[in-house]
Amino acid sequence: MKHRHYYPLLLLLAVFAVAIVSCKRSSSSANRSTVSYDSLFARFSVAQKYYNNDQHDSLLLVAPETLEFLRQQHSWQLYYILWQYLAEDHVWFNEYAEAIEEAQAMQEDAIERNDSFGLALSYEVQGTAYAMQDVKDEARRCYKTSIDIFPKGGRKGPLASIYGCYADCLSLPEDSAAFDSLLTNWVILLSDLPASTDIDDLQAYASWRMSYYKAKFMYLIGMDSIAKAAQIVDSIEYYVKTSGDELVEQNNMFSHRYELAMAQGDYQAALHYASEYLKSASGDVGTKKLALQNRAKANEKLGNYREALADMRAYDLLKDSIMQAGNRTQLNQLNKRFSLNELQSQNRLLRQRSRFTTGGVAMILGIGAILVFLVLNSRWNRKLQIKNMQLQRERNVVVAQNKQLEIERDHAEAASKAKTAFMQSMTHEIRTPLNAISGFTQVLTMKDIELPESERMDFCERIQESTRLLTNILDNLLLISDMESRSELPEPETCVVSAVATQALDMVRSLVANTVILDCQCELPVEQAIDSYPRMIHIVLTKLLENAAKFTTVGNITLKVSQEESMLHFSVVDTGPGIPPDKKEYIFERFTKLDNFVQGTGLGLTVARMIAERLGGTLTLDTEYTSGSKFDFILPI
């Protein structure tokens, strides 16, 4: 009996709880009221327009509310397609972690609803995110899963898109069986397209068929079926024209004609198509990069090395400018995203407060309702404090990311300056021997000038020396490019160590001054052989001996060879001017020279160290040796 004074309070609380439930049910019922498909599609089209026009921030603002609206109306196909747009939009803006997070949430939602269409689109998004990061194995797995679980009789457009993405990730000839199966299923999909006279349908179907023939073309090129590939180029161009995109039509024509000409060995035609491709690029930076790269390959095949070098120089400058612009864009996007997160948080808090206030006006009937309001308000304040702490942590993360981006921007600018300096140095180094070759050749070919035989022989020797210098420069550049692009070593060969050392000595003997003694001290048996990479070892030793010959004018240059357990030890010792200890790492950097008046580009030691490290060994300068220079090349066997 002593607790009876609590009964009115308990009754008020019960009334309050019933009112909340009734309010929620009425709100939920209102949200699920029937809406026409045109109204649904109109809401969907607004977000779709933002996606198609790369309006990233606008899509992030509109998509959550539109997704909730489509979910309430049970319009599941539009719901998952819009969710796919939202996730893929993160991919196009290099926000891969956010894209994967959205795709996984989409996957969980589809699994909970047992919706195979939504599940297939979630795997497609993951595949696209992995493909853009060049993780091809994971991308292929996701696309294959998306195709396998795609509902039978579902929308053909998304399935055709998945086919195209999957084809782009397949490698030939390794994935030839999977590629062949994909093309077979693709043809079945296209053959089931309904007859239509609607211009939008015709253009869409043409676009799907164009993607199929492009994939088949690349498949035939990859399988060396050049004649069959040539037969379907016209089909590609036909469907490109039917799709209605003139720019795509023109670019595809030049691109595929170029690929076909390269495969046929018609490098002159390939050069023509690459040049036309470059003209059509206009302001499209991505197309311009690809066109420059293609034209450089064609020029290289034709022996137009100067033009190829100019194209690659333009390609590198364009790539650097894109990198710098990308860093600035990413920095701006992070700042916008932080501001957007703050606005969204405030918007959510305001909506929570609005809902609470609206419900409170209708349901506060007495002291009990006021007490409940105070309890809820206290919880809300606590959540607000937690949210503020989270926002502060996110602010700190953004500040740290901004600083990191500034550092990366500085690095990119430094790299651009270094490359510009390298181009200037290369221009000078290449022009010097070219001028010598051109000048002496003109003198030798003049009919009205009679030269003594000794002077003619001197001119010929100078032409040969200039040719050797020019070849050495280009060889160094090709070696660096090969080392950076090759991921795996070839199979090792059996080689005789003493023979490799002797060949390296013979290669540089003509470069050594008459006042210098060149010799070899080999502690290994003459016939001792190892399984290794003789060509690469020969290059390292030759670069070290050439460096010694360049700076040693009197005394000795000695190549020492020894073995310590499972390590092969080469040393090149000279009596030249030596290298300061504080420059022991500087000399291995690209395009660096201690003496700018000595012929060379500063690439020899760089190439030597890159090869040594690729072989699992080391190349270092012995700073304790003070009678000249001593380089140690240690190789595991």
XYZ file of C-alpha atoms in Angstrom:
637
model
C 0.000 0.000 0.000
C 2.881 2.335 0.636
C 3.744 2.338 -3.125
C 0.316 3.537 -4.340
C 1.551 7.101 -4.868
C 3.681 5.748 -7.802
C 0.666 4.438 -9.729
C -0.216 7.760 -11.471
C 3.387 8.094 -12.637
C 3.420 4.519 -13.947
C 0.124 5.124 -15.741
C 1.518 8.241 -17.426
C 4.603 6.331 -18.515
C 2.403 3.593 -20.006
C 0.334 6.190 -21.902
C 3.543 7.781 -23.157
C 4.893 4.421 -24.405
C 1.633 3.579 -26.209
C 1.638 7.022 -27.854
C 5.221 6.548 -29.101
C 4.406 3.156 -30.610
C 1.250 4.541 -32.255
C 3.195 7.510 -33.624
C 5.866 5.250 -35.094
C 3.296 2.936 -36.651
C 1.383 5.808 -38.229
C 4.630 7.308 -39.511
C 5.747 3.981 -40.923
C 2.384 3.448 -42.594
C 2.543 6.900 -44.151
C 6.025 6.226 -45.479
C 4.881 2.981 -47.132
C 1.976 4.604 -48.899
C 1.703 3.646 -52.534
C 3.680 5.864 -54.944
C 3.609 5.600 -58.751
C 6.610 4.195 -60.599
C 7.057 7.524 -62.414
C 7.457 9.293 -59.057
C 9.924 6.648 -57.906
C 11.955 6.929 -61.088
C 11.925 10.736 -60.894
C 13.544 10.613 -57.431
C 15.994 7.979 -58.691
C 16.853 10.029 -61.818
C 18.033 13.015 -59.781
C 20.720 10.916 -58.082
C 21.488 9.153 -61.384
C 22.130 12.531 -63.038
C 24.607 13.472 -60.300
C 26.391 10.123 -60.813
C 26.587 10.457 -64.608
C 27.889 14.048 -64.361
C 30.553 13.251 -61.703
C 28.845 15.521 -59.134
C 30.332 13.611 -56.222
C 29.301 15.893 -53.345
C 25.726 16.276 -54.608
C 25.370 12.494 -54.948
C 26.595 11.967 -51.370
C 23.948 14.405 -50.105
C 21.008 13.053 -52.118
C 21.704 9.287 -52.218
C 21.001 8.339 -48.533
C 17.527 9.916 -48.494
C 16.678 8.519 -51.939
C 17.836 5.034 -50.892
C 15.628 5.177 -47.807
C 12.676 6.328 -49.913
C 13.151 3.470 -52.419
C 13.488 0.995 -49.558
C 10.238 2.138 -47.987
C 8.478 1.726 -51.347
C 10.035 -1.746 -51.855
C 11.467 -0.689 -55.224
C 14.380 -3.072 -54.838
C 15.952 -2.998 -58.293
C 16.203 0.803 -58.385
C 17.332 0.635 -54.747
C 20.323 -1.631 -55.470
C 21.230 0.115 -58.728
C 21.412 3.475 -56.903
C 23.445 1.863 -54.114
C 25.798 0.550 -56.798
C 26.129 4.103 -58.203
C 26.978 5.445 -54.760
C 29.647 2.791 -54.121
C 31.186 3.042 -57.610
C 31.309 6.844 -57.332
C 33.762 6.370 -54.473
C 35.884 4.231 -56.818
C 36.036 6.923 -59.524
C 37.274 9.386 -56.902
C 39.952 6.918 -55.635
C 38.122 6.369 -52.326
C 38.597 2.615 -52.440
C 38.120 1.904 -48.728
C 34.762 3.697 -48.747
C 33.733 1.826 -51.916
C 34.549 -1.580 -50.388
C 32.699 -0.605 -47.183
C 29.569 0.365 -49.152
C 29.774 -2.839 -51.231
C 30.005 -5.008 -48.107
C 27.024 -3.223 -46.505
C 25.119 -3.705 -49.761
C 26.073 -7.392 -49.728
C 24.842 -7.883 -46.152
C 21.546 -6.152 -46.996
C 21.025 -8.333 -50.096
C 21.810 -11.520 -48.168
C 19.322 -10.543 -45.442
C 16.634 -10.007 -48.104
C 17.762 -13.023 -50.186
C 18.029 -10.717 -53.221
C 20.408 -12.227 -55.810
C 20.264 -9.094 -58.001
C 21.547 -6.844 -55.210
C 24.121 -9.468 -54.201
C 25.441 -9.669 -57.787
C 25.791 -5.864 -57.989
C 27.669 -5.793 -54.656
C 30.264 -8.220 -56.040
C 30.537 -6.128 -59.219
C 31.350 -3.022 -57.142
C 34.054 -4.924 -55.234
C 35.503 -6.191 -58.513
C 35.645 -2.640 -59.906
C 37.387 -1.338 -56.767
C 39.999 -4.111 -56.972
C 40.459 -3.633 -60.746
C 41.120 0.106 -60.337
C 43.832 -0.767 -57.785
C 45.299 -3.333 -60.246
C 44.510 -6.275 -57.921
C 43.459 -8.383 -60.898
C 43.102 -11.765 -59.109
C 40.533 -10.418 -56.617
C 38.781 -8.447 -59.373
C 38.391 -11.574 -61.521
C 37.051 -13.548 -58.549
C 34.432 -10.894 -57.736
C 33.271 -10.474 -61.349
C 33.048 -14.266 -61.813
C 30.951 -14.566 -58.615
C 28.711 -11.698 -59.768
C 28.030 -13.459 -63.083
C 27.387 -16.842 -61.413
C 24.782 -15.515 -58.967
C 23.095 -13.021 -61.332
C 19.365 -13.900 -61.426
C 18.135 -15.699 -64.525
C 15.912 -13.447 -66.595
C 17.100 -10.337 -64.741
C 17.976 -6.972 -66.264
C 20.283 -7.465 -69.260
C 22.023 -4.077 -69.008
C 23.806 -4.702 -65.678
C 24.796 -8.232 -66.792
C 26.265 -6.910 -70.056
C 28.234 -4.346 -68.035
C 29.610 -7.089 -65.749
C 30.655 -9.128 -68.809
C 32.643 -6.143 -70.114
C 34.372 -5.535 -66.769
C 35.239 -9.231 -66.420
C 36.738 -9.296 -69.924
C 38.983 -6.304 -69.117
C 40.502 -8.225 -66.167
C 41.283 -11.457 -68.028
C 44.857 -12.045 -69.203
C 45.805 -13.932 -72.332
C 46.728 -16.614 -73.027
C 46.537 -17.663 -69.322
C 42.767 -17.101 -69.048
C 41.898 -18.208 -72.578
C 39.417 -20.881 -71.408
C 37.555 -18.439 -69.133
C 37.590 -15.784 -71.886
C 36.176 -18.244 -74.440
C 33.359 -19.266 -72.049
C 32.585 -15.602 -71.333
C 32.261 -14.796 -75.050
C 29.927 -17.780 -75.529
C 27.570 -16.617 -72.749
C 27.835 -13.048 -73.995
C 26.598 -14.050 -77.467
C 23.617 -15.837 -75.893
C 22.739 -12.683 -73.942
C 22.896 -10.528 -77.081
C 20.889 -12.992 -79.151
C 18.019 -12.759 -76.625
C 17.653 -8.971 -76.978
C 14.066 -8.066 -77.927
C 13.205 -6.240 -81.141
C 12.708 -2.532 -80.552
C 12.297 0.683 -82.533
C 12.948 2.992 -79.589
C 16.102 5.052 -80.292
C 17.312 4.754 -76.676
C 16.977 0.956 -76.786
C 18.752 0.741 -80.153
C 21.658 2.840 -78.896
C 21.904 0.825 -75.677
C 21.849 -2.507 -77.569
C 24.491 -1.165 -79.983
C 26.660 -0.194 -77.022
C 26.357 -3.739 -75.569
C 27.255 -5.322 -78.932
C 30.161 -2.886 -79.343
C 31.561 -3.991 -75.957
C 31.248 -7.637 -77.003
C 33.098 -7.151 -80.288
C 35.815 -5.087 -78.574
C 36.366 -7.910 -76.074
C 36.386 -10.509 -78.859
C 38.873 -8.374 -80.818
C 41.289 -8.221 -77.862
C 40.798 -11.982 -77.314
C 41.764 -12.755 -80.926
C 44.752 -10.389 -80.753
C 45.904 -12.024 -77.510
C 45.554 -15.495 -79.087
C 47.487 -14.370 -82.211
C 44.429 -14.882 -84.452
C 45.277 -11.725 -86.380
C 43.265 -12.551 -89.523
C 40.076 -13.173 -87.526
C 40.674 -10.016 -85.486
C 40.915 -7.993 -88.700
C 37.512 -9.316 -89.772
C 35.625 -7.871 -86.784
C 37.144 -4.356 -86.674
C 34.446 -3.160 -89.073
C 31.780 -4.656 -86.762
C 33.167 -2.649 -83.842
C 33.072 0.564 -85.844
C 29.530 -0.155 -87.065
C 28.138 -0.564 -83.540
C 30.142 2.404 -82.275
C 28.448 4.568 -84.895
C 25.052 3.124 -83.996
C 25.627 3.941 -80.306
C 25.522 7.638 -81.232
C 28.735 8.826 -79.498
C 30.875 10.461 -82.203
C 33.910 11.030 -79.973
C 33.910 7.407 -78.804
C 33.417 6.355 -82.439
C 36.505 8.236 -83.585
C 38.736 7.167 -80.687
C 37.722 3.505 -80.966
C 38.444 3.510 -84.688
C 41.998 4.790 -84.254
C 42.677 2.662 -81.144
C 41.605 -0.656 -82.641
C 43.188 0.067 -86.011
C 46.431 0.785 -84.149
C 46.269 -2.498 -82.188
C 45.587 -4.439 -85.387
C 48.428 -2.762 -87.295
C 50.898 -3.478 -84.455
C 49.825 -7.118 -84.351
C 50.220 -7.370 -88.146
C 53.693 -5.805 -87.993
C 52.586 -2.822 -90.105
C 54.331 -0.276 -87.880
C 54.000 2.591 -90.372
C 50.208 2.214 -90.350
C 50.296 1.873 -86.568
C 52.214 5.171 -86.361
C 49.566 6.832 -88.548
C 46.664 5.622 -86.383
C 48.470 6.587 -83.167
C 49.093 10.106 -84.534
C 45.430 10.467 -85.553
C 44.417 9.126 -82.128
C 46.526 11.866 -80.525
C 44.900 14.554 -82.701
C 41.438 13.371 -81.680
C 42.335 13.414 -77.966
C 41.634 17.157 -77.693
C 41.258 17.885 -73.959
C 40.936 14.234 -72.883
C 44.116 13.730 -70.837
C 43.696 9.958 -70.495
C 43.310 9.497 -74.257
C 46.296 11.768 -74.899
C 48.490 9.701 -72.550
C 47.532 6.432 -74.263
C 48.034 7.959 -77.729
C 51.523 9.229 -76.821
C 52.466 5.830 -75.434
C 51.163 4.063 -78.554
C 53.006 6.431 -80.884
C 56.242 5.945 -78.947
C 55.945 2.156 -79.368
C 55.336 2.507 -83.107
C 58.290 4.911 -83.526
C 60.517 2.539 -81.578
C 59.524 -0.374 -83.847
C 60.340 1.779 -86.898
C 63.721 2.780 -85.471
C 62.668 6.419 -84.962
C 64.339 6.559 -81.562
C 64.507 10.340 -81.347
C 60.756 10.663 -82.021
C 60.047 7.808 -79.596
C 62.097 9.567 -76.907
C 60.215 12.827 -77.541
C 56.852 11.049 -77.227
C 57.886 9.350 -73.977
C 59.171 12.684 -72.656
C 55.778 14.277 -73.397
C 54.064 11.234 -71.828
C 56.134 11.579 -68.621
C 55.489 15.334 -68.371
C 51.754 14.740 -68.826
C 51.841 11.962 -66.230
C 53.623 14.264 -63.748
C 51.103 17.057 -64.299
C 48.243 14.588 -63.767
C 49.864 13.378 -60.535
C 50.209 16.931 -59.204
C 46.664 17.824 -60.237
C 45.424 14.603 -58.642
C 47.122 15.480 -55.356
C 45.514 18.915 -55.348
C 42.129 17.430 -56.243
C 42.378 14.813 -53.512
C 43.305 17.506 -50.964
C 40.256 19.581 -51.964
C 38.036 16.496 -51.845
C 39.174 15.669 -48.309
C 38.421 19.215 -47.173
C 34.993 19.093 -48.845
C 34.299 15.704 -47.378
C 35.131 16.909 -43.866
C 32.748 19.852 -44.288
C 30.117 17.518 -45.726
C 30.418 15.146 -42.756
C 29.903 18.058 -40.370
C 26.784 19.181 -42.269
C 25.373 15.639 -42.340
C 25.992 15.199 -38.609
C 24.260 18.485 -37.837
C 21.386 17.546 -40.130
C 20.918 14.187 -38.373
C 20.988 15.859 -34.949
C 18.438 18.468 -36.047
C 16.117 15.786 -37.422
C 16.419 13.795 -34.179
C 15.568 16.903 -32.162
C 12.653 17.709 -34.498
C 11.175 14.218 -34.174
C 11.528 14.292 -30.428
C 9.932 17.755 -30.131
C 7.012 16.782 -32.411
C 6.334 13.636 -30.411
C 6.759 15.455 -27.080
C 4.138 18.108 -27.870
C 1.586 15.376 -28.556
C 2.478 13.054 -25.700
C 3.672 15.039 -22.678
C 0.659 14.779 -20.349
C 2.175 15.287 -16.983
C 5.108 15.030 -14.685
C 5.842 11.454 -15.789
C 6.220 12.522 -19.446
C 8.505 15.376 -18.391
C 10.684 12.935 -16.454
C 10.917 10.659 -19.502
C 11.844 13.677 -21.633
C 14.636 14.575 -19.210
C 15.988 11.028 -19.292
C 15.953 10.952 -23.094
C 17.464 14.423 -23.264
C 20.301 13.300 -20.993
C 20.992 10.349 -23.271
C 20.846 12.605 -26.297
C 23.410 14.959 -24.713
C 25.658 11.998 -24.022
C 25.388 10.855 -27.633
C 26.097 14.391 -28.770
C 29.262 14.461 -26.656
C 30.378 11.137 -28.127
C 29.617 12.420 -31.641
C 31.627 15.582 -30.963
C 34.557 13.458 -29.810
C 34.282 11.351 -32.981
C 34.182 14.487 -35.121
C 37.268 15.800 -33.352
C 39.091 12.534 -34.058
C 38.004 12.697 -37.700
C 39.218 16.301 -37.861
C 42.614 15.206 -36.544
C 42.765 12.427 -39.149
C 41.937 14.887 -41.949
C 44.603 17.324 -40.708
C 47.160 14.496 -40.689
C 46.100 13.418 -44.178
C 46.401 16.996 -45.421
C 49.946 17.169 -44.085
C 50.775 13.853 -45.734
C 49.354 15.071 -49.042
C 51.459 18.233 -48.781
C 54.545 16.064 -48.272
C 53.606 13.912 -51.269
C 52.982 17.045 -53.330
C 56.463 18.324 -52.412
C 57.916 14.953 -53.398
C 56.075 15.059 -56.724
C 57.344 18.589 -57.418
C 60.893 17.529 -56.521
C 60.593 14.518 -58.825
C 59.321 16.771 -61.617
C 62.263 19.136 -61.174
C 64.688 16.209 -61.139
C 63.180 14.839 -64.332
C 63.394 18.258 -65.994
C 67.063 18.472 -65.013
C 67.579 14.965 -66.371
C 65.973 15.884 -69.695
C 68.273 18.892 -69.995
C 71.300 16.734 -69.171
C 70.197 14.012 -71.592
C 69.661 16.567 -74.345
C 73.222 17.809 -73.873
C 74.726 14.331 -73.585
C 72.903 12.994 -76.658
C 73.466 16.124 -78.750
C 77.254 16.027 -78.239
C 77.876 12.640 -79.932
C 75.136 13.317 -82.496
C 76.812 16.591 -83.495
C 80.140 14.781 -83.823
C 78.624 12.019 -85.958
C 76.773 14.522 -88.148
C 79.759 16.844 -88.595
C 82.378 14.237 -89.409
C 79.947 12.372 -91.690
C 79.295 15.539 -93.699
C 83.030 16.132 -94.108
C 83.661 12.529 -95.211
C 80.857 12.671 -97.796
C 81.946 15.953 -99.444
C 83.085 15.181 -102.993
C 85.178 18.321 -103.500
C 87.417 17.740 -100.461
C 90.337 15.317 -100.528
C 91.456 14.182 -97.089
C 94.674 12.388 -96.168
C 94.124 8.762 -95.229
C 95.313 9.363 -91.644
C 92.839 12.233 -91.187
C 90.018 10.153 -92.720
C 90.792 7.298 -90.334
C 90.790 9.759 -87.413
C 87.330 11.007 -88.452
C 86.043 7.417 -88.662
C 87.382 6.605 -85.195
C 85.680 9.687 -83.756
C 82.390 8.691 -85.400
C 82.721 5.195 -83.876
C 83.515 6.657 -80.431
C 80.520 9.015 -80.596
C 78.312 6.114 -81.682
C 79.549 4.052 -78.717
C 78.781 6.904 -76.296
C 75.268 7.355 -77.723
C 74.598 3.612 -77.608
C 75.826 3.458 -74.001
C 73.403 6.230 -72.991
C 70.431 4.507 -74.599
C 71.469 1.087 -73.192
C 71.512 2.547 -69.672
C 68.027 3.995 -70.100
C 66.685 0.705 -71.465
C 68.299 -1.245 -68.611
C 66.716 1.010 -65.984
C 63.337 0.693 -67.665
C 63.716 -3.091 -67.868
C 64.714 -3.385 -64.194
C 61.745 -1.274 -63.057
C 59.144 -3.020 -65.219
C 60.239 -6.668 -64.928
C 58.782 -8.437 -61.896
C 60.472 -11.849 -62.279
C 63.951 -13.011 -63.273
C 64.480 -15.462 -66.153
C 65.776 -18.969 -65.545
C 69.451 -18.997 -64.375
C 72.191 -20.320 -66.656
C 75.376 -22.250 -66.019
C 78.383 -19.942 -66.441
C 82.142 -20.022 -65.765
C 83.045 -17.226 -63.337
C 86.554 -16.601 -64.690
C 85.196 -16.340 -68.257
C 82.626 -13.713 -67.233
C 85.354 -11.675 -65.513
C 87.687 -11.958 -68.543
C 84.945 -10.855 -70.934
C 84.256 -7.773 -68.794
C 87.978 -6.867 -68.850
C 88.159 -7.295 -72.629
C 85.073 -5.085 -73.050
C 86.693 -2.050 -71.346
C 90.337 -2.622 -72.339
C 90.158 -0.102 -75.189
C 88.890 2.575 -72.754
C 91.842 2.269 -70.349
C 94.700 4.785 -70.665
C 98.118 3.493 -71.845
C 99.581 4.520 -68.479
C 97.173 2.249 -66.553
C 97.637 -1.496 -65.957
C 94.399 -3.522 -66.222
C 94.524 -6.948 -64.622
C 92.407 -9.656 -62.937
C 93.087 -11.540 -59.691
C 90.808 -14.582 -59.600
C 91.119 -16.924 -56.595
C 88.624 -19.413 -58.054
C 89.609 -22.407 -60.220
C 89.559 -21.531 -63.911
C 86.866 -24.104 -64.683
C 84.565 -23.349 -61.685
C 80.972 -22.831 -62.865
C 77.811 -21.595 -61.090
C 74.104 -21.344 -61.917
C 73.427 -17.616 -62.162
C 72.832 -14.782 -64.624
C 76.067 -14.220 -66.604
C 74.719 -11.356 -68.729
C 73.636 -9.331 -65.690
C 76.908 -10.044 -63.824
C 78.805 -8.979 -66.967
C 76.875 -5.676 -67.093
C 77.619 -4.873 -63.420
C 81.353 -5.612 -63.822
C 81.535 -3.641 -67.084
C 79.869 -0.576 -65.510
C 82.286 -0.674 -62.549
C 85.340 -1.090 -64.816
C 84.162 1.690 -67.163
C 83.754 3.990 -64.162
C 87.283 3.161 -63.008
C 88.732 3.667 -66.516
C 87.032 7.044 -66.810
C 88.741 8.504 -63.726
C 92.037 6.572 -63.538
C 94.814 8.116 -65.664
C 97.842 6.369 -64.109
C 98.417 3.311 -61.931
C 96.257 0.161 -61.802
C 92.714 -1.081 -62.244
C 92.239 -4.520 -60.721
C 89.272 -6.889 -60.818
C 89.377 -9.305 -57.873
C 87.230 -12.430 -57.689
C 86.864 -14.652 -54.599
C 84.355 -16.861 -52.823
C 83.369 -16.891 -49.142
C 81.071 -19.823 -48.325
C 77.908 -19.262 -50.421
C 78.794 -15.704 -51.482
C 80.676 -14.687 -54.634
C 82.760 -11.535 -54.074
C 83.821 -9.196 -56.925
C 85.936 -6.107 -56.194
C 86.997 -3.373 -58.640
C 89.954 -1.419 -57.244
C 91.607 1.599 -58.937
C 94.238 4.229 -58.149
C 92.129 7.189 -59.304
C 91.213 10.335 -57.337
C 88.823 8.411 -55.042
C 85.359 9.318 -53.748
C 84.615 11.258 -50.516
C 83.018 9.052 -47.819
C 80.036 11.413 -47.502
C 79.211 10.741 -51.171
C 79.110 6.939 -50.846
C 75.329 6.799 -51.435
C 74.997 9.937 -53.535
C 77.008 8.403 -56.393
C 74.400 5.629 -56.794
C 71.534 8.074 -57.342
C 70.276 8.614 -60.856
C 71.821 11.340 -63.043
C 74.409 12.360 -60.428
C 78.056 13.092 -61.257
C 80.846 14.286 -58.976
C 82.618 15.903 -61.953
C 80.297 17.608 -64.455
C 83.147 17.988 -66.946
C 83.500 14.228 -67.414
C 81.509 12.579 -70.220
C 78.481 10.609 -68.999
C 74.938 10.894 -67.667
C 75.463 9.560 -64.143
C 73.515 6.345 -64.812
C 76.243 3.681 -64.828
C 76.479 3.073 -61.080
C 72.694 3.363 -60.768
C 72.223 0.585 -63.305
C 74.899 -1.554 -61.624
C 73.264 -1.319 -58.183
C 69.754 -1.974 -59.536
C 70.968 -5.181 -61.210
C 72.931 -6.258 -58.111
C 69.881 -5.843 -55.885
C 67.636 -7.584 -58.435
C 70.009 -10.588 -58.225
C 69.687 -10.582 -54.424
C 73.176 -9.129 -53.921
C 74.711 -5.816 -52.855
C 76.924 -3.147 -54.430
C 78.701 -0.764 -52.069
C 81.644 1.645 -51.954
C 84.448 0.681 -49.535
C 85.119 3.992 -47.732
C 88.082 2.508 -45.791
C 90.101 2.180 -49.006
C 91.974 5.507 -49.464
C 94.335 4.864 -52.391
C 91.609 5.406 -54.962
C 88.171 3.795 -55.213
C 87.072 0.261 -54.313
C 83.605 -1.120 -55.167
C 82.409 -4.439 -53.663
C 79.835 -6.518 -55.567
C 78.649 -9.467 -53.408
C 76.389 -12.065 -55.013
C 74.718 -15.103 -53.357
C 75.175 -18.415 -55.226
